[in-house]
């Protein structure tokens, strides 16, 4: 479970039972007592529950709470404006895409825990449409902004200039821009690290060459390519081929998109690959099977995303960006900025994790 999921589960258990013990809840949730104890400490620091010996309990009214049991002062001031009202944070997201839904869920959970209101706006593809959404949110009286801008937003220099002039504190979410964006803060997954994680895993299984298959339209592909290339060089692997595929409306059918990849597998040139994303990886597994090739015997495969990787005919080993955590950290950073305007500006990179399943061949030992 992600940290935010665990903490929400703790709060629900305390609300339901009145009090909980770390030992019992850790067994119920399948996590370590040490991890759960840290979560309880964090929640108590936010003033959301009271720590007691061995567990936690719901907050009693102030007059009834013994001094020794009162929660420690929160690390962040109360998430309210000077007028005593809850902060209102505007969240701008692109239309569609399951990737954004997970980030939004993380924002929602953090907002619920902090008592902050979030107002969602769906932007279009142009800079002008994003500017208009932000203008409307700002006119409505929001205190801060979380921005998941359209990945193809251009021209970039004009976008950065606009971002540097926003009238409220803002956090860029799952996007990165240069210093031209001024005081804009950023929270994103470290996609380059995630790609390197996949390469190192496949190399550890005995593969001396790892291919990269990625969507040319994805904003994450340049970062994945950089992390993949750096890991290949650092581990002294043979340079693997890089296949950039297109899924645009006028792109070739799936079989044709992956033809070069499949041919390389047939000829034994490629025995291991990192594929971005799950949908393309699942499609590739089906095409390989139709050509008489098997995963992981003929191709050890790791996908990048882990939204539906486990549902593949051969469950896919996946690198999972911490999407919900990105949303939660972004919301928390916005609240901290509003509560403590003088604190240093932050750019936060959260590392993905590797989830090992059947497609890489790890359960069969070295495959190459």
CSV table of C-alpha atoms in Angstrom, one decimal:
chain,number,residue,atom,x,y,z
A,1,UNK,CA,0.0,0.0,0.0
A,2,UNK,CA,1.1,3.6,-0.6
A,3,UNK,CA,1.7,5.7,2.4
A,4,UNK,CA,-1.4,7.8,1.8
A,5,UNK,CA,-3.6,4.7,1.4
A,6,UNK,CA,-2.3,3.3,4.7
A,7,UNK,CA,-2.9,6.6,6.5
A,8,UNK,CA,-6.5,6.8,5.1
A,9,UNK,CA,-7.1,3.2,6.3
A,10,UNK,CA,-5.8,4.2,9.8
A,11,UNK,CA,-8.1,7.2,10.0
A,12,UNK,CA,-11.0,5.1,8.9
A,13,UNK,CA,-10.2,2.4,11.5
A,14,UNK,CA,-9.9,5.0,14.3
A,15,UNK,CA,-13.2,6.6,13.3
A,16,UNK,CA,-14.9,3.2,13.2
A,17,UNK,CA,-13.4,1.7,16.4
A,18,UNK,CA,-12.6,4.7,18.4
A,19,UNK,CA,-9.1,3.4,19.1
A,20,UNK,CA,-6.7,0.9,17.5
A,21,UNK,CA,-3.5,-1.0,18.4
A,22,UNK,CA,-0.6,-0.8,15.9
A,23,UNK,CA,0.0,-4.5,16.3
A,24,UNK,CA,-3.5,-5.6,15.4
A,25,UNK,CA,-4.0,-3.1,12.5
A,26,UNK,CA,-0.6,-4.0,11.1
A,27,UNK,CA,-1.6,-7.7,10.9
A,28,UNK,CA,-4.9,-6.8,9.4
A,29,UNK,CA,-3.3,-4.5,6.7
A,30,UNK,CA,-0.4,-6.8,6.0
A,31,UNK,CA,2.3,-4.1,6.8
A,32,UNK,CA,5.0,-3.9,9.4
A,33,UNK,CA,4.3,-2.4,12.8
A,34,UNK,CA,7.3,-0.1,12.4
A,35,UNK,CA,5.8,1.4,9.2
A,36,UNK,CA,2.3,1.8,10.8
A,37,UNK,CA,3.9,3.4,13.9
A,38,UNK,CA,5.5,6.0,11.6
A,39,UNK,CA,2.1,6.6,9.9
A,40,UNK,CA,0.4,7.1,13.3
A,41,UNK,CA,3.1,9.6,14.3
A,42,UNK,CA,2.6,11.5,11.1
A,43,UNK,CA,-1.2,11.6,11.5
A,44,UNK,CA,-0.8,12.7,15.1
A,45,UNK,CA,1.6,15.5,14.0
A,46,UNK,CA,-1.2,16.7,11.7
A,47,UNK,CA,-3.6,16.7,14.6
A,48,UNK,CA,-5.9,14.0,13.0
A,49,UNK,CA,-5.7,11.5,15.9
A,50,UNK,CA,-4.1,11.0,19.3
A,51,UNK,CA,-1.2,8.7,19.9
A,52,UNK,CA,-1.4,6.4,22.9
A,53,UNK,CA,0.9,3.6,24.0
A,54,UNK,CA,0.8,0.9,21.4
A,55,UNK,CA,-1.7,2.6,19.1
A,56,UNK,CA,-3.9,5.5,18.5
A,57,UNK,CA,-7.4,6.8,19.3
A,58,UNK,CA,-9.8,9.4,18.1
A,59,UNK,CA,-9.4,12.9,19.3
A,60,UNK,CA,-11.4,13.8,22.3
A,61,UNK,CA,-12.9,17.3,22.8
A,62,UNK,CA,-10.1,19.6,24.0
A,63,UNK,CA,-11.6,20.0,27.5
A,64,UNK,CA,-11.6,16.2,27.9
A,65,UNK,CA,-8.1,15.4,26.5
A,66,UNK,CA,-5.4,14.8,29.2
A,67,UNK,CA,-2.4,17.0,28.5
A,68,UNK,CA,-0.1,14.0,28.2
A,69,UNK,CA,-2.3,12.5,25.4
A,70,UNK,CA,-2.7,15.7,23.3
A,71,UNK,CA,-1.3,15.4,19.8
A,72,UNK,CA,2.1,16.9,19.1
A,73,UNK,CA,2.0,20.3,17.3
A,74,UNK,CA,1.7,19.9,13.5
A,75,UNK,CA,4.8,20.3,11.5
A,76,UNK,CA,2.7,22.5,9.1
A,77,UNK,CA,0.5,25.3,10.4
A,78,UNK,CA,-3.3,24.7,10.2
A,79,UNK,CA,-4.4,24.7,6.5
A,80,UNK,CA,-6.6,27.7,6.8
A,81,UNK,CA,-6.4,31.2,5.4
A,82,UNK,CA,-6.0,34.4,7.5
A,83,UNK,CA,-9.7,34.7,7.6
A,84,UNK,CA,-10.0,31.3,9.3
A,85,UNK,CA,-11.5,29.5,6.2
A,86,UNK,CA,-10.1,26.3,4.7
A,87,UNK,CA,-7.7,26.9,1.8
A,88,UNK,CA,-9.1,26.4,-1.7
A,89,UNK,CA,-6.7,24.9,-4.2
A,90,UNK,CA,-7.4,24.9,-7.9
A,91,UNK,CA,-6.4,21.7,-9.8
A,92,UNK,CA,-5.9,21.9,-13.6
A,93,UNK,CA,-5.7,18.6,-15.5
A,94,UNK,CA,-5.6,17.6,-19.2
A,95,UNK,CA,-8.7,15.7,-20.6
A,96,UNK,CA,-8.8,11.9,-20.5
A,97,UNK,CA,-6.1,9.4,-19.6
A,98,UNK,CA,-6.0,7.0,-16.7
A,99,UNK,CA,-2.6,8.3,-15.6
A,100,UNK,CA,-4.2,11.5,-14.4
A,101,UNK,CA,-7.0,9.8,-12.5
A,102,UNK,CA,-4.5,8.2,-10.1
A,103,UNK,CA,-2.7,11.6,-9.4
A,104,UNK,CA,-6.1,13.2,-8.8
A,105,UNK,CA,-7.0,10.5,-6.3
A,106,UNK,CA,-3.8,11.3,-4.4
A,107,UNK,CA,-4.7,15.0,-4.4
A,108,UNK,CA,-8.2,14.1,-3.1
A,109,UNK,CA,-7.0,11.9,-0.3
A,110,UNK,CA,-4.5,14.5,0.9
A,111,UNK,CA,-7.1,17.3,0.7
A,112,UNK,CA,-9.5,15.3,2.8
A,113,UNK,CA,-6.9,14.6,5.4
A,114,UNK,CA,-5.8,18.3,5.6
A,115,UNK,CA,-9.3,19.7,5.4
A,116,UNK,CA,-8.6,21.6,2.2
A,117,UNK,CA,-11.1,22.1,-0.6
A,118,UNK,CA,-10.0,21.3,-4.2
A,119,UNK,CA,-11.7,22.8,-7.3
A,120,UNK,CA,-11.0,20.8,-10.5
A,121,UNK,CA,-10.7,22.3,-14.0
A,122,UNK,CA,-10.1,20.4,-17.2
A,123,UNK,CA,-7.9,22.2,-19.6
A,124,UNK,CA,-7.6,22.0,-23.4
A,125,UNK,CA,-4.5,21.4,-25.5
A,126,UNK,CA,-3.5,25.0,-26.2
A,127,UNK,CA,-1.7,27.5,-24.0
A,128,UNK,CA,-4.7,29.9,-24.3
A,129,UNK,CA,-7.1,27.3,-23.0
A,130,UNK,CA,-4.9,26.6,-20.0
A,131,UNK,CA,-4.5,30.3,-19.3
A,132,UNK,CA,-8.3,30.8,-19.4
A,133,UNK,CA,-8.9,27.9,-16.9
A,134,UNK,CA,-6.4,29.4,-14.5
A,135,UNK,CA,-7.9,32.9,-15.0
A,136,UNK,CA,-11.3,31.6,-14.1
A,137,UNK,CA,-10.0,29.7,-11.0
A,138,UNK,CA,-8.1,32.7,-9.8
A,139,UNK,CA,-11.1,35.0,-10.3
A,140,UNK,CA,-13.1,32.5,-8.2
A,141,UNK,CA,-10.8,33.2,-5.2
A,142,UNK,CA,-8.5,30.2,-5.0
A,143,UNK,CA,-5.5,30.3,-2.7
A,144,UNK,CA,-3.1,28.2,-4.7
A,145,UNK,CA,-2.8,26.1,-7.9
A,146,UNK,CA,-1.8,22.5,-8.8
A,147,UNK,CA,-1.1,22.3,-12.6
A,148,UNK,CA,-1.0,19.2,-14.7
A,149,UNK,CA,-0.6,20.9,-18.0
A,150,UNK,CA,-1.2,19.3,-21.3
A,151,UNK,CA,2.1,17.5,-22.3
A,152,UNK,CA,2.2,19.1,-25.7
A,153,UNK,CA,1.8,22.6,-24.5
A,154,UNK,CA,3.8,25.0,-26.8
A,155,UNK,CA,5.6,27.2,-27.4
A,156,UNK,CA,7.5,26.2,-24.2
A,157,UNK,CA,9.1,29.6,-23.7
A,158,UNK,CA,5.8,31.4,-23.7
A,159,UNK,CA,4.3,28.8,-21.4
A,160,UNK,CA,7.2,29.3,-18.9
A,161,UNK,CA,6.8,33.1,-19.1
A,162,UNK,CA,3.1,32.8,-18.3
A,163,UNK,CA,3.8,30.4,-15.4
A,164,UNK,CA,6.3,32.9,-13.9
A,165,UNK,CA,3.5,35.5,-13.7
A,166,UNK,CA,0.8,33.5,-11.8
A,167,UNK,CA,-0.7,35.5,-9.0
A,168,UNK,CA,-1.0,32.7,-6.5
A,169,UNK,CA,1.4,30.0,-5.3
A,170,UNK,CA,1.5,27.1,-7.8
A,171,UNK,CA,2.9,23.6,-8.0
A,172,UNK,CA,3.6,21.9,-11.3
A,173,UNK,CA,2.5,18.2,-11.1
A,174,UNK,CA,4.1,15.4,-13.1
A,175,UNK,CA,5.7,18.0,-15.4
A,176,UNK,CA,9.1,19.7,-15.4
A,177,UNK,CA,10.0,23.1,-16.7
A,178,UNK,CA,13.1,25.3,-16.7
A,179,UNK,CA,14.1,28.3,-14.6
A,180,UNK,CA,12.1,30.5,-16.8
A,181,UNK,CA,9.0,29.5,-14.8
A,182,UNK,CA,10.1,31.6,-11.8
A,183,UNK,CA,8.8,30.6,-8.4
A,184,UNK,CA,6.8,27.6,-9.7
A,185,UNK,CA,7.4,24.5,-7.5
A,186,UNK,CA,7.4,21.0,-8.9
A,187,UNK,CA,6.5,17.5,-7.9
A,188,UNK,CA,7.0,14.6,-10.3
A,189,UNK,CA,8.0,10.9,-10.6
A,190,UNK,CA,11.6,10.3,-11.4
A,191,UNK,CA,11.0,8.5,-14.7
A,192,UNK,CA,14.7,8.3,-15.6
A,193,UNK,CA,15.3,6.4,-12.3
A,194,UNK,CA,12.4,4.1,-13.1
A,195,UNK,CA,13.8,3.2,-16.5
A,196,UNK,CA,17.2,2.5,-14.9
A,197,UNK,CA,15.5,0.3,-12.4
A,198,UNK,CA,14.1,-1.9,-15.2
A,199,UNK,CA,17.4,-2.1,-17.0
A,200,UNK,CA,19.2,-3.1,-13.8
A,201,UNK,CA,16.6,-5.8,-13.0
A,202,UNK,CA,16.8,-7.3,-16.5
A,203,UNK,CA,20.6,-7.2,-16.4
A,204,UNK,CA,20.5,-8.9,-13.0
A,205,UNK,CA,18.6,-11.8,-14.7
A,206,UNK,CA,21.5,-12.2,-17.2
A,207,UNK,CA,20.6,-10.0,-20.1
A,208,UNK,CA,23.5,-8.1,-21.6
A,209,UNK,CA,21.3,-6.1,-23.9
A,210,UNK,CA,18.0,-4.3,-23.2
A,211,UNK,CA,15.8,-2.7,-25.8
A,212,UNK,CA,13.5,0.3,-25.2
A,213,UNK,CA,10.0,0.5,-26.8
A,214,UNK,CA,8.2,3.7,-26.0
A,215,UNK,CA,5.4,6.0,-27.4
A,216,UNK,CA,6.8,9.0,-29.2
A,217,UNK,CA,3.8,11.0,-28.0
A,218,UNK,CA,4.4,10.5,-24.3
A,219,UNK,CA,6.0,13.3,-22.3
A,220,UNK,CA,7.8,10.7,-20.2
A,221,UNK,CA,9.6,9.0,-23.1
A,222,UNK,CA,12.6,11.4,-23.2
A,223,UNK,CA,13.1,10.9,-19.5
A,224,UNK,CA,12.8,7.1,-19.9
A,225,UNK,CA,15.2,7.2,-22.8
A,226,UNK,CA,17.8,9.1,-20.8
A,227,UNK,CA,17.5,6.8,-17.8
A,228,UNK,CA,17.7,3.7,-20.0
A,229,UNK,CA,20.7,4.9,-21.8
A,230,UNK,CA,22.5,6.0,-18.7
A,231,UNK,CA,21.9,2.6,-17.0
A,232,UNK,CA,23.0,0.7,-20.1
A,233,UNK,CA,26.3,2.6,-20.1
A,234,UNK,CA,26.8,2.4,-16.3
A,235,UNK,CA,26.4,-1.4,-16.4
A,236,UNK,CA,28.6,-1.8,-19.5
A,237,UNK,CA,25.8,-3.5,-21.4
A,238,UNK,CA,25.7,-3.8,-25.2
A,239,UNK,CA,23.8,-0.8,-26.6
A,240,UNK,CA,20.2,-2.0,-27.1
A,241,UNK,CA,17.9,-0.7,-29.9
A,242,UNK,CA,15.4,2.0,-29.1
A,243,UNK,CA,12.0,1.7,-30.9
A,244,UNK,CA,9.8,4.8,-30.8
A,245,UNK,CA,6.3,3.9,-31.8
A,246,UNK,CA,3.3,6.2,-32.6
A,247,UNK,CA,-0.3,5.7,-31.5
A,248,UNK,CA,-1.7,8.8,-33.1
A,249,UNK,CA,-4.9,8.6,-35.1
A,250,UNK,CA,-3.1,8.2,-38.4
A,251,UNK,CA,-0.6,5.6,-37.0
A,252,UNK,CA,-0.1,2.2,-38.4
A,253,UNK,CA,-2.1,-0.8,-36.9
A,254,UNK,CA,-0.6,-2.5,-33.9
A,255,UNK,CA,1.0,-5.3,-35.8
A,256,UNK,CA,2.8,-2.9,-38.1
A,257,UNK,CA,3.9,-0.6,-35.2
A,258,UNK,CA,5.7,-3.5,-33.5
A,259,UNK,CA,7.0,-5.2,-36.6
A,260,UNK,CA,10.6,-4.2,-36.1
A,261,UNK,CA,10.5,-5.2,-32.5
A,262,UNK,CA,9.0,-8.6,-33.3
A,263,UNK,CA,11.4,-9.2,-36.1
A,264,UNK,CA,14.3,-8.5,-33.8
A,265,UNK,CA,13.0,-11.0,-31.3
A,266,UNK,CA,12.5,-13.6,-34.0
A,267,UNK,CA,16.1,-13.1,-35.1
A,268,UNK,CA,17.4,-13.3,-31.5
A,269,UNK,CA,18.7,-9.8,-31.6
A,270,UNK,CA,16.5,-8.7,-28.7
A,271,UNK,CA,15.9,-10.9,-25.7
A,272,UNK,CA,14.8,-8.3,-23.1
A,273,UNK,CA,12.9,-5.0,-23.3
A,274,UNK,CA,11.4,-2.2,-21.4
A,275,UNK,CA,8.0,-1.1,-22.9
A,276,UNK,CA,6.1,2.0,-22.2
A,277,UNK,CA,3.2,1.6,-21.5
A,278,UNK,CA,1.0,-1.3,-20.2
A,279,UNK,CA,-1.4,-1.2,-23.2
A,280,UNK,CA,1.4,-1.4,-25.7
A,281,UNK,CA,3.2,-4.1,-23.7
A,282,UNK,CA,0.0,-6.2,-23.6
A,283,UNK,CA,-0.5,-5.7,-27.3
A,284,UNK,CA,3.1,-6.8,-27.9
A,285,UNK,CA,2.6,-10.0,-25.9
A,286,UNK,CA,-0.4,-10.9,-28.1
A,287,UNK,CA,1.5,-10.2,-31.3
A,288,UNK,CA,4.5,-12.3,-30.2
A,289,UNK,CA,2.2,-15.2,-29.3
A,290,UNK,CA,0.6,-15.1,-32.7
A,291,UNK,CA,4.0,-15.3,-34.3
A,292,UNK,CA,4.9,-18.4,-32.1
A,293,UNK,CA,7.1,-16.5,-29.7
A,294,UNK,CA,6.8,-16.6,-25.9
A,295,UNK,CA,7.1,-14.2,-22.9
A,296,UNK,CA,9.5,-14.5,-21.0
A,297,UNK,CA,11.2,-17.4,-22.8
A,298,UNK,CA,11.9,-15.5,-26.1
A,299,UNK,CA,11.5,-12.0,-24.7
A,300,UNK,CA,11.8,-10.9,-21.0
A,301,UNK,CA,9.6,-7.9,-20.7
A,302,UNK,CA,9.2,-5.1,-18.2
A,303,UNK,CA,6.4,-2.5,-18.7
A,304,UNK,CA,6.4,1.1,-17.4
A,305,UNK,CA,3.2,2.2,-15.7
A,306,UNK,CA,1.5,-0.7,-13.9
A,307,UNK,CA,-2.1,0.4,-14.4
A,308,UNK,CA,-3.3,-2.9,-16.0
A,309,UNK,CA,0.0,-4.8,-16.2
A,310,UNK,CA,-1.2,-7.6,-13.9
A,311,UNK,CA,-4.2,-8.3,-16.2
A,312,UNK,CA,-2.0,-9.4,-19.1
A,313,UNK,CA,-2.2,-13.1,-20.2
A,314,UNK,CA,1.3,-13.3,-18.9
A,315,UNK,CA,1.3,-10.9,-15.8
A,316,UNK,CA,3.7,-8.2,-16.6
A,317,UNK,CA,6.6,-7.1,-14.4
A,318,UNK,CA,6.2,-3.4,-14.1
A,319,UNK,CA,7.9,-0.2,-13.0
A,320,UNK,CA,5.2,1.8,-11.2
A,321,UNK,CA,5.4,5.6,-10.9
A,322,UNK,CA,4.0,6.7,-7.5
A,323,UNK,CA,1.1,8.6,-9.1
A,324,UNK,CA,-1.1,8.9,-6.0
A,325,UNK,CA,1.9,10.0,-3.9
A,326,UNK,CA,2.8,12.6,-6.5
A,327,UNK,CA,-0.7,14.1,-6.1
A,328,UNK,CA,-0.6,14.0,-2.3
A,329,UNK,CA,2.9,15.5,-2.1
A,330,UNK,CA,1.8,18.3,-4.5
A,331,UNK,CA,-1.2,19.2,-2.4
A,332,UNK,CA,0.9,19.1,0.8
A,333,UNK,CA,3.5,21.3,-0.8
A,334,UNK,CA,0.9,23.8,-1.8
A,335,UNK,CA,-0.5,24.0,1.7
A,336,UNK,CA,3.0,24.3,3.2
A,337,UNK,CA,3.7,27.2,0.8
A,338,UNK,CA,0.5,29.0,1.8
A,339,UNK,CA,1.2,28.4,5.5
A,340,UNK,CA,4.9,29.3,5.4
A,341,UNK,CA,5.5,31.6,2.4
A,342,UNK,CA,9.2,32.2,3.3
A,343,UNK,CA,10.2,28.5,3.2
A,344,UNK,CA,12.7,27.5,0.4
A,345,UNK,CA,11.2,26.6,-3.0
A,346,UNK,CA,11.0,22.9,-3.6
A,347,UNK,CA,11.4,20.5,-6.6
A,348,UNK,CA,10.5,17.0,-5.5
A,349,UNK,CA,11.3,13.8,-7.4
A,350,UNK,CA,9.5,10.6,-6.2
A,351,UNK,CA,11.1,7.3,-7.2
A,352,UNK,CA,9.0,4.6,-8.9
A,353,UNK,CA,9.1,1.0,-7.6
A,354,UNK,CA,9.6,-2.3,-9.5
A,355,UNK,CA,6.8,-4.9,-9.1
A,356,UNK,CA,8.1,-8.3,-10.2
A,357,UNK,CA,5.7,-10.7,-12.0
A,358,UNK,CA,6.0,-13.5,-14.6
A,359,UNK,CA,7.0,-11.6,-17.8
A,360,UNK,CA,10.6,-10.9,-16.8
A,361,UNK,CA,11.4,-14.6,-16.1
A,362,UNK,CA,12.6,-13.9,-12.5
A,363,UNK,CA,10.8,-17.0,-11.2
A,364,UNK,CA,12.8,-19.1,-13.7
A,365,UNK,CA,16.2,-17.8,-12.8
A,366,UNK,CA,18.5,-16.3,-15.3
A,367,UNK,CA,16.9,-16.3,-18.8
A,368,UNK,CA,19.8,-15.4,-21.0
